[in-house]
Short mmCIF file of C-alpha atoms in Angstrom, two decimals:
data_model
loop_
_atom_site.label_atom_id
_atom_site.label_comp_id
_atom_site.label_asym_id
_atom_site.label_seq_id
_atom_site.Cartn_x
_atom_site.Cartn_y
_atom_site.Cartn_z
CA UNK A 7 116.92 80.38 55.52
CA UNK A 8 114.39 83.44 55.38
CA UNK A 9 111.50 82.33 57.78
CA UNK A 10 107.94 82.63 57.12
CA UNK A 11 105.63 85.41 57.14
CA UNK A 12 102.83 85.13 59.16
CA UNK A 13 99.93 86.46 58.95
CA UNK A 14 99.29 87.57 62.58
CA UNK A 15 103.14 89.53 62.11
CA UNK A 16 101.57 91.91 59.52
CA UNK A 17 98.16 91.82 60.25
CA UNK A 18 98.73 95.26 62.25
CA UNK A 19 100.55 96.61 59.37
CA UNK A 20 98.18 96.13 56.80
CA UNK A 21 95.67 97.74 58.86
CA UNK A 22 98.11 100.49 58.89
CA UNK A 23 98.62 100.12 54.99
CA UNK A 24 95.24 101.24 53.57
CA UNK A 25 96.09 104.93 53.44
CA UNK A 26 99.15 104.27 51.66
CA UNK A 27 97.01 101.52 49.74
CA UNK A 28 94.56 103.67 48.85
CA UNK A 29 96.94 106.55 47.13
CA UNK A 30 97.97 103.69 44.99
CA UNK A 31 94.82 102.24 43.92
CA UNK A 32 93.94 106.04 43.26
CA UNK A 33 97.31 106.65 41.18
CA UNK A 34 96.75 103.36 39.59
CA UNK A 35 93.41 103.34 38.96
CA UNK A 36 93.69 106.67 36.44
CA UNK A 37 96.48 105.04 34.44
CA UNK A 38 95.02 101.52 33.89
CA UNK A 39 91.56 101.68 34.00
CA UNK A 40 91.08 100.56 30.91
CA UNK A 41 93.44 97.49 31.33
CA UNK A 42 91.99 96.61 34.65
CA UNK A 43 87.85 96.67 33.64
CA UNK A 44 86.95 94.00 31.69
CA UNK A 45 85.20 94.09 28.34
CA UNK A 46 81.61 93.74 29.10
CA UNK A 47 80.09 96.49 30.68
CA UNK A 48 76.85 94.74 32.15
CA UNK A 49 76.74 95.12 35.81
CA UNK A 50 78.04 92.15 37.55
CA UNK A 51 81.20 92.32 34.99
CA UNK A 52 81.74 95.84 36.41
CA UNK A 53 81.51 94.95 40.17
CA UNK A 54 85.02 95.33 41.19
CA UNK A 55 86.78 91.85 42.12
CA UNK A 56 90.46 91.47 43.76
CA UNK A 57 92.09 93.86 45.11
CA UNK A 58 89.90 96.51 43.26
CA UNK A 59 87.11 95.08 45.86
CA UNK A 60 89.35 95.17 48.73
CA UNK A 61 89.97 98.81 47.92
CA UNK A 62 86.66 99.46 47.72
CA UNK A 63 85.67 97.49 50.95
CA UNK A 64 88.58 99.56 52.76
CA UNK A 65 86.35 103.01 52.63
CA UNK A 66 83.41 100.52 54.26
CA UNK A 67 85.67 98.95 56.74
CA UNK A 68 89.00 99.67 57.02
CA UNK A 69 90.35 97.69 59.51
CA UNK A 70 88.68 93.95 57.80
CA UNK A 71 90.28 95.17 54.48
CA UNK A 72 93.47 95.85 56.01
CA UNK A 73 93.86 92.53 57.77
CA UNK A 74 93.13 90.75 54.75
CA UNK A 75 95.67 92.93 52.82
CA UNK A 76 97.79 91.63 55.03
CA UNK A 77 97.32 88.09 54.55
CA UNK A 78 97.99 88.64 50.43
CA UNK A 79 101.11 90.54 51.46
CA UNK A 80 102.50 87.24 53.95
CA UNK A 81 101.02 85.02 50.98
CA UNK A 82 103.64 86.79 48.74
CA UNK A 83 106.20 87.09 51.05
CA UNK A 84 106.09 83.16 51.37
CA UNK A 85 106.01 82.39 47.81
CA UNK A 86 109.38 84.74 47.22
CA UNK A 87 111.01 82.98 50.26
CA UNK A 88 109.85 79.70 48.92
CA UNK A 89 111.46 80.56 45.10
CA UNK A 90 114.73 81.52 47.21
CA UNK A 91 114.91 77.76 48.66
CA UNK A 92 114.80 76.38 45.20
CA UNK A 93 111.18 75.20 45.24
CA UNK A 94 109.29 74.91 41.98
CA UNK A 95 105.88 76.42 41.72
CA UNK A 96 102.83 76.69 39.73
CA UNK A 97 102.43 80.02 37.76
CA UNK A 98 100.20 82.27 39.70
CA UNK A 99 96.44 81.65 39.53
CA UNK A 100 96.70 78.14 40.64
CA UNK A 101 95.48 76.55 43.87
CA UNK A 102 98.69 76.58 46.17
CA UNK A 103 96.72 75.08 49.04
CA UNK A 104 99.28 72.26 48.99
CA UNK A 105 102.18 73.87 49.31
CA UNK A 106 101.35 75.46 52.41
CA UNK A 107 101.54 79.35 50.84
CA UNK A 108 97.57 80.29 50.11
CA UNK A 109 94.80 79.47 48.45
CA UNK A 110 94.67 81.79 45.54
CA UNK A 111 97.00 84.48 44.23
CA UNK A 112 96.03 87.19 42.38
CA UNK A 113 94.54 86.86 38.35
CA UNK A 114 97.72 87.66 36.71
CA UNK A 115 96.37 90.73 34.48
CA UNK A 116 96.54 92.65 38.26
CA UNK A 117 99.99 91.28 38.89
CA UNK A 118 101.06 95.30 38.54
CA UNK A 119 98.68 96.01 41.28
CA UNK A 120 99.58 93.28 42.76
CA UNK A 121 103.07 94.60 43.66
CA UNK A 122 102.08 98.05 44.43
CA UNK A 123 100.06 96.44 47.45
CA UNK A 124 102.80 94.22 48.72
CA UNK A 125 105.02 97.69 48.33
CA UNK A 126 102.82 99.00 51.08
CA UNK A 127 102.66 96.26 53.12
CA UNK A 128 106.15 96.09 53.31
CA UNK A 129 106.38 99.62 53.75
CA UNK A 130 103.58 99.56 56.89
CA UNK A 131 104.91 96.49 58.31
CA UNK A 132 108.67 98.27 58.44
CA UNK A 133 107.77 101.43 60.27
CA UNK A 134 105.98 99.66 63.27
CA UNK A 135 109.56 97.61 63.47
CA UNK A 136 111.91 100.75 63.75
CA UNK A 137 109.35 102.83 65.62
CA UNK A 138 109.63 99.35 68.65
CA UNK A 139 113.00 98.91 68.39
CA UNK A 140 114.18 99.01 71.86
CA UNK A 141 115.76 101.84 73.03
CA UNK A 142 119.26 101.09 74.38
CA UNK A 143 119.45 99.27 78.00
CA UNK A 144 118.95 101.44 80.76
CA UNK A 145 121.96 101.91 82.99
CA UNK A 146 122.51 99.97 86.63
CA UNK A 147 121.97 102.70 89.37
CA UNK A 148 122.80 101.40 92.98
CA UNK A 149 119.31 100.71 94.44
CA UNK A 150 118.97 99.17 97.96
CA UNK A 151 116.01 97.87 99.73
CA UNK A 152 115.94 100.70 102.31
CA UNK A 153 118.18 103.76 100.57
CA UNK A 154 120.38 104.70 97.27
CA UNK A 155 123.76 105.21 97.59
CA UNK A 156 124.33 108.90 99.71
CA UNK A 157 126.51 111.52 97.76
CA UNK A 158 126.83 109.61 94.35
CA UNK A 159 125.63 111.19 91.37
CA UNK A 160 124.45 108.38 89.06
CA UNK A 161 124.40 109.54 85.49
CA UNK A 162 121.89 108.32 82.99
CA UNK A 163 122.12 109.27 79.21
CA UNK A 164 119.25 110.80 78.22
CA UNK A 165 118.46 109.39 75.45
CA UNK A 166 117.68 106.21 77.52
CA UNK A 167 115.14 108.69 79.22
CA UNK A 168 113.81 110.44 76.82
CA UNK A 169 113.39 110.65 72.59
CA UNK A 170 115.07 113.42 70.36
CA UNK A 171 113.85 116.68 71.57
CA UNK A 172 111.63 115.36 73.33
CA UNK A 173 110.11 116.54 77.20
CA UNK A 174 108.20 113.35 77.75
CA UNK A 175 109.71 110.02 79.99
CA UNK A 176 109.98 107.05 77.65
CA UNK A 177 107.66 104.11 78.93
CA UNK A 178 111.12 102.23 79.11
CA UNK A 179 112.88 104.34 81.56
CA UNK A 180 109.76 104.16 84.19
CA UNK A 181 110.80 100.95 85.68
CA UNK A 182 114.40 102.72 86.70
CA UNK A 183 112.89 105.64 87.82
CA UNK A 184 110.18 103.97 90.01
CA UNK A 185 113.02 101.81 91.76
CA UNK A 186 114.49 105.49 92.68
CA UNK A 187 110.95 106.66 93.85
CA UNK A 188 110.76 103.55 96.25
CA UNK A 189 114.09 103.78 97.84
CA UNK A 190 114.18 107.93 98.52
CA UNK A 191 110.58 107.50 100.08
CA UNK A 192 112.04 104.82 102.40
CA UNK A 193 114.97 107.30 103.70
CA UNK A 194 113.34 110.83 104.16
CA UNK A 195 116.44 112.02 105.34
CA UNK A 196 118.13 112.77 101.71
CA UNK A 197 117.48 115.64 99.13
CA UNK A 198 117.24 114.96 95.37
CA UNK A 199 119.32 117.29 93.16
CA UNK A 200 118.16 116.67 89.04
CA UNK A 201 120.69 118.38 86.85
CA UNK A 202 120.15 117.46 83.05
CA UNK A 203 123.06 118.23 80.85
CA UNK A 204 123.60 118.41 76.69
CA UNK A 205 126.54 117.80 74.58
CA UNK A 206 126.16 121.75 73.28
CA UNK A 207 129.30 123.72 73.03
CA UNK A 208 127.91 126.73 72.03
CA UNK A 209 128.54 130.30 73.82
CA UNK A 210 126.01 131.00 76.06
CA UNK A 211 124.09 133.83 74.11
CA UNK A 212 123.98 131.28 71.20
CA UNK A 213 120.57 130.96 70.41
CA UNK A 214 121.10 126.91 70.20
CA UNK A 215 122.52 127.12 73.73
CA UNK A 216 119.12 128.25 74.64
CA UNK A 217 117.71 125.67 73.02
CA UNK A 218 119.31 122.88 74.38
CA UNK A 219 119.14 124.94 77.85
CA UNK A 220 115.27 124.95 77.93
CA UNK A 221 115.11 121.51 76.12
CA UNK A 222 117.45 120.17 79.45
CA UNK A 223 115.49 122.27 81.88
CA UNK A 224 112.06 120.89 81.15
CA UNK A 225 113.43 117.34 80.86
CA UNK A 226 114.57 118.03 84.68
CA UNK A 227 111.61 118.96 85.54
CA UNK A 228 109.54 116.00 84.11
CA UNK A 229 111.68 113.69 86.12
CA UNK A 230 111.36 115.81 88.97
CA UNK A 231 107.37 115.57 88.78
CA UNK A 232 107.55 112.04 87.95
CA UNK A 233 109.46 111.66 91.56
CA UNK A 234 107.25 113.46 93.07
CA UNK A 235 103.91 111.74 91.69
CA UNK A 236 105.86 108.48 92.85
CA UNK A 237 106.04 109.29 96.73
CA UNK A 238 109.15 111.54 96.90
CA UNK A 239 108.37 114.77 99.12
CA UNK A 240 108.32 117.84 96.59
CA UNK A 241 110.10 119.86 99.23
CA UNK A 242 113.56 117.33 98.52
CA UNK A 243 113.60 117.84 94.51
CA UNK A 244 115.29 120.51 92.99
CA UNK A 245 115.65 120.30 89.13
CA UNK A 246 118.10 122.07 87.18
CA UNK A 247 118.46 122.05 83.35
CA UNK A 248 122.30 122.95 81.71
CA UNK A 249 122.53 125.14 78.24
CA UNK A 250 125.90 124.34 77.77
CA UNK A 251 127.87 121.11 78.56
CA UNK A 252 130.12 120.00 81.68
CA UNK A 253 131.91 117.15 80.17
CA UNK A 254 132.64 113.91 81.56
CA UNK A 255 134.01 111.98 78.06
CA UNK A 256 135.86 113.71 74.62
CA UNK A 257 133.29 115.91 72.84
CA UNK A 258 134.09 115.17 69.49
CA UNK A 259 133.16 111.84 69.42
CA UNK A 260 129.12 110.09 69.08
CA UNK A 261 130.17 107.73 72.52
CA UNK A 262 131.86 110.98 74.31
CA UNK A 263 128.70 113.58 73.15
CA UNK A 264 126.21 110.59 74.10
CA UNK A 265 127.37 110.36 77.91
CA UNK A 266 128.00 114.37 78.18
CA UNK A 267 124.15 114.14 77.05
CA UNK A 268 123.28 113.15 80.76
CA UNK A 269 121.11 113.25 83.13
CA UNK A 270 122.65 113.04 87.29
CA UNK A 271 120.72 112.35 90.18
CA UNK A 272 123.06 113.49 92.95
CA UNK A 273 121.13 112.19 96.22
CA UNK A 274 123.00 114.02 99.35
CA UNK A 275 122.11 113.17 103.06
CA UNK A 276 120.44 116.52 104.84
CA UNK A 277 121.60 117.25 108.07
CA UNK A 278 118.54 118.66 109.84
CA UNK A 279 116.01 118.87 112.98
CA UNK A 280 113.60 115.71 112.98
CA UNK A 281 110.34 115.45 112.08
CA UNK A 282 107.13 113.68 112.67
CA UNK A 283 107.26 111.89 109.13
CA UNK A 284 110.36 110.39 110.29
CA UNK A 285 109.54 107.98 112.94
CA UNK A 286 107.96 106.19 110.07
CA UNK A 287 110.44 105.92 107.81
CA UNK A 288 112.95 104.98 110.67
CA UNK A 289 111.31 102.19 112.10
CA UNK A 290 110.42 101.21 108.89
CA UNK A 291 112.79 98.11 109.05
CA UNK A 292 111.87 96.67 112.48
CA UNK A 293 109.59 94.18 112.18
CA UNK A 294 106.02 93.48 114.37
CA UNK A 295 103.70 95.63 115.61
CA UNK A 296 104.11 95.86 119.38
CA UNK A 297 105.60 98.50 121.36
CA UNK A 298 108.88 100.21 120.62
CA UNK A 299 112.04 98.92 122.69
CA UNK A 300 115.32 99.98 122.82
CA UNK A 301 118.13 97.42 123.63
CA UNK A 302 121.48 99.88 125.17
CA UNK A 303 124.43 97.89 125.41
CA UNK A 304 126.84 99.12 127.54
CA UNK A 305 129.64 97.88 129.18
CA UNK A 306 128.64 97.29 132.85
CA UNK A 307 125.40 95.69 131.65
CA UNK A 308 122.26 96.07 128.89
CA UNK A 309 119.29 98.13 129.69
CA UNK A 310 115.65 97.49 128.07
CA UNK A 311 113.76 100.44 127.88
CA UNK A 312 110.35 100.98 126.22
CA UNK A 313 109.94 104.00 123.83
CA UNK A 314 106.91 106.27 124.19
CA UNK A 315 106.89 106.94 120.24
CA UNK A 316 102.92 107.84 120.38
CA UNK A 317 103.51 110.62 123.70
CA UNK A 318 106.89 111.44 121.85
CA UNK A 319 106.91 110.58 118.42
CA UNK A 320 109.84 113.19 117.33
CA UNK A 321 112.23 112.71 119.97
CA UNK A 322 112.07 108.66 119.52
CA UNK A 323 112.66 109.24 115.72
CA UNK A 324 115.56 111.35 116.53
CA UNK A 325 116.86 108.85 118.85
CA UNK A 326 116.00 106.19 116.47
CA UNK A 327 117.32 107.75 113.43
CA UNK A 328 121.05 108.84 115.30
CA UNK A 329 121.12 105.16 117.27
CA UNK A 330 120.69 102.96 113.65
CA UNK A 331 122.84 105.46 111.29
CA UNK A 332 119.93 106.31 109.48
CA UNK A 333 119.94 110.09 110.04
CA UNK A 334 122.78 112.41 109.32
CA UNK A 335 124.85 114.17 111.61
CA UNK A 336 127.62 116.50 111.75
CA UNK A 337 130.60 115.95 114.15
CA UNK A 338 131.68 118.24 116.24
CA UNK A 339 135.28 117.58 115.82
CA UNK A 340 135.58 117.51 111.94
CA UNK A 341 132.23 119.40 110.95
CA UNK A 342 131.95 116.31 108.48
CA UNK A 343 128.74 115.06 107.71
CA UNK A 344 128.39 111.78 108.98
CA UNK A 345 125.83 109.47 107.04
CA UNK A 346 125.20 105.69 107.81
CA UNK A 347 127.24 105.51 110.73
CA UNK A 348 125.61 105.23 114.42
CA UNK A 349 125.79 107.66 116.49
CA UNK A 350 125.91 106.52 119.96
CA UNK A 351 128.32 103.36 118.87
CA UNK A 352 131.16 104.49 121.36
CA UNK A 353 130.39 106.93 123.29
CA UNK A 354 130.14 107.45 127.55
CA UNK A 355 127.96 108.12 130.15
CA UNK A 356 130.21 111.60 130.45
CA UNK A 357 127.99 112.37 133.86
CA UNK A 358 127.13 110.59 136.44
CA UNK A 359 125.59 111.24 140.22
CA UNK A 360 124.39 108.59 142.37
CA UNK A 361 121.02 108.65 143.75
CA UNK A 362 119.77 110.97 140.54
CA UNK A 363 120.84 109.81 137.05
CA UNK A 364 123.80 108.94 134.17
CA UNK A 365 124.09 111.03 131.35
CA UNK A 366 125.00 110.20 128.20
CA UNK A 367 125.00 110.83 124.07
CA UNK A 368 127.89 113.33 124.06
CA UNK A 369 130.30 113.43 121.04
CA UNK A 370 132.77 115.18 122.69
CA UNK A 371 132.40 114.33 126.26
CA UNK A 372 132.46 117.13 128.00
CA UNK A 373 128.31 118.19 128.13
CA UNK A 374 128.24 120.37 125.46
CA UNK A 375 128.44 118.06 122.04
CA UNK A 376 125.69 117.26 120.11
CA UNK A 377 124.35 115.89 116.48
CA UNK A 378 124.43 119.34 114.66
CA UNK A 379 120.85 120.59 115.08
CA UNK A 380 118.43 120.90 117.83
CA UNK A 381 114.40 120.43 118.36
CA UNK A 382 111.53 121.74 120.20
CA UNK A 383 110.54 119.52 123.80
CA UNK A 384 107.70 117.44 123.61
CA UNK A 385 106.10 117.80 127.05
CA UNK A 386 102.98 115.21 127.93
CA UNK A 387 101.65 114.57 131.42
CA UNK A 388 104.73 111.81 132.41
CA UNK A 389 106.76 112.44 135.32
CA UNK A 390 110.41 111.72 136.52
CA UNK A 391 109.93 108.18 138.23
CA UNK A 392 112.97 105.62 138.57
CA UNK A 393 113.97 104.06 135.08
CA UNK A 394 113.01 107.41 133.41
CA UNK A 395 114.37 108.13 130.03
CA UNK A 396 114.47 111.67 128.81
CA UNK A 397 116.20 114.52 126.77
CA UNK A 398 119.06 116.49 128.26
CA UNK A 399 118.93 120.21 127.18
CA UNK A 400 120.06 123.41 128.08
CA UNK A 401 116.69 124.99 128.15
CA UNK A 402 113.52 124.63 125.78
CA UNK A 403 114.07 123.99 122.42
CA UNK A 404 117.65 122.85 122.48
CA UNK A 405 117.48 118.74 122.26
CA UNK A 406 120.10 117.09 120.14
CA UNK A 407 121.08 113.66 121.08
CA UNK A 408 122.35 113.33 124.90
CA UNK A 409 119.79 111.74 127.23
CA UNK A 410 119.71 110.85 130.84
CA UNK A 411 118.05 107.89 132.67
CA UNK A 412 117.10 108.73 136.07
CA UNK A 413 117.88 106.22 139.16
CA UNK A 414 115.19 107.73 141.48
CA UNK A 415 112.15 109.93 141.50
CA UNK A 416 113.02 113.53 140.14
CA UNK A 417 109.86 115.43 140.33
CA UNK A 418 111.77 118.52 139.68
CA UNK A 419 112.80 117.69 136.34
CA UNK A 420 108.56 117.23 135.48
CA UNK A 421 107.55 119.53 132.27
CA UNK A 422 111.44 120.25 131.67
CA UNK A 423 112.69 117.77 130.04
CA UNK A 424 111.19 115.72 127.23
CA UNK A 425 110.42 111.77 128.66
CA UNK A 426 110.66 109.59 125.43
CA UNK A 427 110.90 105.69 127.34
CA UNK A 428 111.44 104.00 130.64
CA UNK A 429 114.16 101.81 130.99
CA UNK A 430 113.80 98.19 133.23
CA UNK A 431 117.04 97.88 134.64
CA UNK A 432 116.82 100.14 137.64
CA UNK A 433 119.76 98.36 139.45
CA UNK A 434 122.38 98.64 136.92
CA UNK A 435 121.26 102.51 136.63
CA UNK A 436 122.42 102.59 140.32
CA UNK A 437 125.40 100.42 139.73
CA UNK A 438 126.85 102.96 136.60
CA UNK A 439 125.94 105.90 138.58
CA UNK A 440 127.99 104.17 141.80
CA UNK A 441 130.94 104.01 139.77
CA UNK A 442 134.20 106.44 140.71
CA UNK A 443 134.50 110.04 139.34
CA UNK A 444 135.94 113.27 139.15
CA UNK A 445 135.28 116.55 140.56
CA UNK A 446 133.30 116.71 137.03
CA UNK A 447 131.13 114.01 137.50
CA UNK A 448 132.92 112.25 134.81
CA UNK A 449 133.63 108.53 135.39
CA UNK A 450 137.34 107.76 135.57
CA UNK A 451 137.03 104.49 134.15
CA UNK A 452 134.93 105.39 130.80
CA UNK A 453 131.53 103.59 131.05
CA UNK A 454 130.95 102.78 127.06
CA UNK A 455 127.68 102.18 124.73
CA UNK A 456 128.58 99.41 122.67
CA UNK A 457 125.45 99.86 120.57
CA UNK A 458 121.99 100.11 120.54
CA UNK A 459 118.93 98.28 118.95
CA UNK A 460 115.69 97.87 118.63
CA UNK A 461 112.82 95.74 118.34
CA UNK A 462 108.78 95.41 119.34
CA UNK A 463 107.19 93.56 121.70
CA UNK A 464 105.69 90.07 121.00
#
């Protein structure tokens, strides 16, 4: 059964008929003038009644003439649906009140009009419909609270992005690119590659290969700036636009040419020195608002230490970042980037002295292993008292990720070494320090972090 018209569904299009209305009455007007006016010429016989009025109301005010254009039009468009279910009804020009389809159709000598205007009702309430058909459904991209997925290139077809040759983000695709915005400005540690491809097999110097090369270019770029505008650092997007295509599905078919029509968002961990903005984004995730400690499991015992992230806001973001997985490293071993996995899960105090300090945040073991980068001291007025916990080095401006924690007062260490906490647990310092060890200062039992973590102070 063909449902009803309403008159609220094509109220919009009518209003958008009255050009195409108006070209009609025009056309229609020359040819049946005669037919149209009636006989007397006084006048009131001559004011224009119907649809001639409506016409002529429509250069008044459009947008009253068009709604009530559209009513006629769902008028007829009920009475045809209504002949189609085998109803009887009165010839035109009788009260159809009753029947539920309008009060008055048309005098029958404008029937020919009549039709014209339904024509372009029809024909404005159809283009609205295919201009909001939806566009198709926007791919699933893996989107975390905290992070997207590191070293995946999720591909989106761009014509879920954007409309035939066109530069400008669909209003559809904003919700899926605003989930990206909010999880790569949670985790500043990552870089945003944009590379928009086409389905164009062309040679390069083809002039359509330069086409679709600028055409993917500036699409790049608009997602790129719409990133950017969304809280994602400028200095992490790069945007890259592809004349010819580097195929992922068979070319020769619509499905394979719509997903080489792409665009990939390849988000890749950066292995780097810290910075300020990442103390933020590291301790995003713990909750309260009290002071910064650090929980070091180990296995002779757990120390508490607090974190002096507003003397030392760096250094405690690097130690954060490496502790929690959140910051990429590079082992020394492998050279492989390491992303999501903690850094000091597993490793030893590789020195220790008693009556001074343990040392420990080695990779390798041996003193000389670190995260792949290093960063600048940040010397306030602290000092070396017992508990201290500071930044190993080799000299200024060569922190990575080994620290010490200092069993007695080391004044000699003052303005050397960047102090980033102070630990509690003074005794068990003493007691890991005490242990038994080589010529090397290395333990000869191994004296493991299980893991650290972190909270805030009630």
């Amino acid at each position: 059964m063909r449902p009803r018209v309403s008159r609220s569904r094509v109220a919009n299009a009518g209003e958008k008929s009255i050009e195409v209305f108006m070209c009609l009455r025009s056309w229609f007007g020359r040819r049946r003038r005669r037919a149209i006016r009636p006989a007397s010429t006084s006048r009131a016989a001559r004011r224009p009644r119907g649809f001639r009025a409506l016409a002529a109301r429509a250069c008044r005010r459009p947008a009253k003439a068009g709604r009530q254009l559209a009513t006629r039009g769902a008028r007829d468009a009920n009475r045809a649906a209504a002949v189609e279910r085998g109803r009887q009804l009165p010839p035109r020009g009788h009260s159809e009140r009753r029947r539920g389809l309008a009060v008055r159709s048309p005098a029958p000598k404008n029937r020919r009009m009549h039709r014209s205007l339904l024509f372009a009702c029809a024909l404005g309430a159809f283009l609205p419909r295919a201009a909001a058909e939806p566009p198709p459904p926007l791919p699933a991209i893996e989107v975390t609270a905290t992070r997207v997925e590191i070293d995946h290139a999720p591909s989106i077809p761009t014509d879920t992005l954007f409309d035939t040759g066109d530069t400008q983000l669909r209003a559809s695709a904003r919700p899926l690119l605003d989930a990206i915005a909010r999880a790569l400005a949670k985790d500043a540690t990552t870089t945003v590659r944009i590379a928009c491809h086409t389905d164009d097999t062309a040679p390069d110097n083809d002039q359509t290969g330069e086409y679709d090369h600028k055409l993917s270019q500036q699409r790049a770029e608009a997602v790129q700036a719409y990133l950017a505008r969304h809280g994602v650092a400028a200095r992490r997007l790069t945007a890259r636009g592809f004349g010819r295509d580097k195929p992922v599905a068979d070319n020769t078919t619509d499905d394979g040419k719509r997903a080489n029509r792409r665009l990939e968002i390849l988000i890749a961990g950066e292995v780097r020195p810290p910075d300020v903005a990442d103390l933020a984004a590291y301790t995003r995730a713990i909750k309260g608002k009290g002071t910064l400690i650090a929980t070091i499991a180990t296995s002779q015992g757990t120390l508490h230490c607090q974190l002096f992230d507003d003397k030392a806001p760096i250094t405690v973001a690097n130690f954060v970042g490496l502790a929690t997985g959140q910051k990429p490293w590079t082992d020394p071993q492998t050279g492989k980037t390491m992303r999501g996995k903690p850094f000091y899960d597993g490793l030893t105090f590789h020195r220790v002295i008693p009556h001074f300090m343990i040392q420990g945040g080695d990779p390798l073991g041996t003193g000389t292993g670190g995260p792949g980068y290093q960063f600048d001291n940040e010397l306030a007025d602290l000092t070396h008292v017992p508990g201290t916990l500071a930044m190993a080095n080799a000299g200024p401006g060569t922190n990575g990720s080994q620290f010490f924690v200092t069993e007695v007062e080391t004044s000699w260490l003052n303005n050397k070494h960047t102090i980033f906490g102070q630990c509690r647990e003074i005794d068990l310092v003493g007691k890991i320090a005490a242990v038994p060890r080589d010529t090397g200062d290395r333990p000869e039992l191994p004296v493991t972090i299980a893991r650290i973590t972190f909270a805030r102070a009630p």
